[in-house]
């Protein structure tokens, strides 16, 4: 087991990484009314969790969220709240998110809203949620006009990363999580990027020791960034490398049709081409990024039917637009990043076009 801490004063919390459910989970549920939000494909995981919890909680109610990203909406949020009321939860109750990013985001937001805030715990079951969305307290549902536009910062009480959940994760979801892992190397740690180049095949084949290292390194970077800048006034924005381009792909294709991590992977290439055109990244560095994304099983281009110009209006809907100015995270070499707000439309379109026409 590896333990990390997100240092946020009296809202600090532990992250436990290992195989099997961590014994301290029982302490969190002990004597409390608990509601577990999950999705139907995770029925087996839910069974494992219920057996583990046994009769430690005062009561347990399992809430089945409909499948897919489309479930992350305000109507479903209201239904979860209805379940909390019917289960008789007070502010001293506990919500548990058992699932990927969709479950974690909507459950966290329900916890932020219910009776003005209650405790919740993240049990992320996908690689992407284990290395990113379960940690940091970003909770949200989607609005028809944009992703995550209704939300709150609300930190979990603990995050339990059980590597065993990954045993049944499909290959494309492994790749999507690896995109976020690569992101940490690009923005913060050149040695980790080199380590990923050497170990990508082992990570894809779900070697647990390698996964534990990759997840722990990713989350220690994330924990440090969140501790410095919980509400994304500064450095936390670096965690969004590739996301503004990626959100445009997801919005164009319909959320859930391209996996978030796949879109982020291509978005990182687009941001990197823009950085390269500004002399912030050299050819050798960008080629290493293309190679690593390929080794991770990620797409190297956006959807063929999406012309470079179609990205701009979709990118302008991003939360990172300030006073009409698009703020883009760009890498500086491999291992550092910065935010720019002076990228011109022609630079952005040229960077997208370069990725779309590159021959790899
Ligand atoms: N996924 C980016 C963040 O948590 O800030």
PDB file of C-alpha atoms and ligand atoms in Angstrom, residues 132-133 135-136 138 180 183 222 226 232 236 239-240 243, ligand 1:
ATOM      1  CA  UNK A 132      -7.103  12.334 -11.983  1.00  0.00           C
ATOM      2  CA  UNK A 133     -10.790  12.980 -11.404  1.00  0.00           C
ATOM      3  CA  UNK A 135      -8.608  13.544  -6.417  1.00  0.00           C
ATOM      4  CA  UNK A 136      -8.832  17.311  -6.094  1.00  0.00           C
ATOM      5  CA  UNK A 138     -13.743  19.090  -8.703  1.00  0.00           C
ATOM      6  CA  UNK A 180      -3.631  11.647 -18.132  1.00  0.00           C
ATOM      7  CA  UNK A 183       0.194  14.563 -18.992  1.00  0.00           C
ATOM      8  CA  UNK A 222      -1.669  16.286  -8.496  1.00  0.00           C
ATOM      9  CA  UNK A 226      -4.097  20.977  -5.536  1.00  0.00           C
ATOM     10  CA  UNK A 232      -7.452  26.906  -9.945  1.00  0.00           C
ATOM     11  CA  UNK A 236      -3.743  24.032 -11.144  1.00  0.00           C
ATOM     12  CA  UNK A 239      -3.458  19.983 -15.101  1.00  0.00           C
ATOM     13  CA  UNK A 240      -5.677  20.972 -18.023  1.00  0.00           C
ATOM     14  CA  UNK A 243      -8.197  19.629 -22.252  1.00  0.00           C
TER      15      UNK A 243
HETATM   16  N1  LIG B   1      -8.547  17.420 -13.968  1.00  0.00           N
HETATM   17  C1  LIG B   1      -7.939  18.637 -13.664  1.00  0.00           C
HETATM   18  C2  LIG B   1      -8.054  19.074 -12.234  1.00  0.00           C
HETATM   19  O1  LIG B   1      -8.489  18.305 -11.404  1.00  0.00           O
HETATM   20  O2  LIG B   1      -7.738  20.194 -11.937  1.00  0.00           O
END
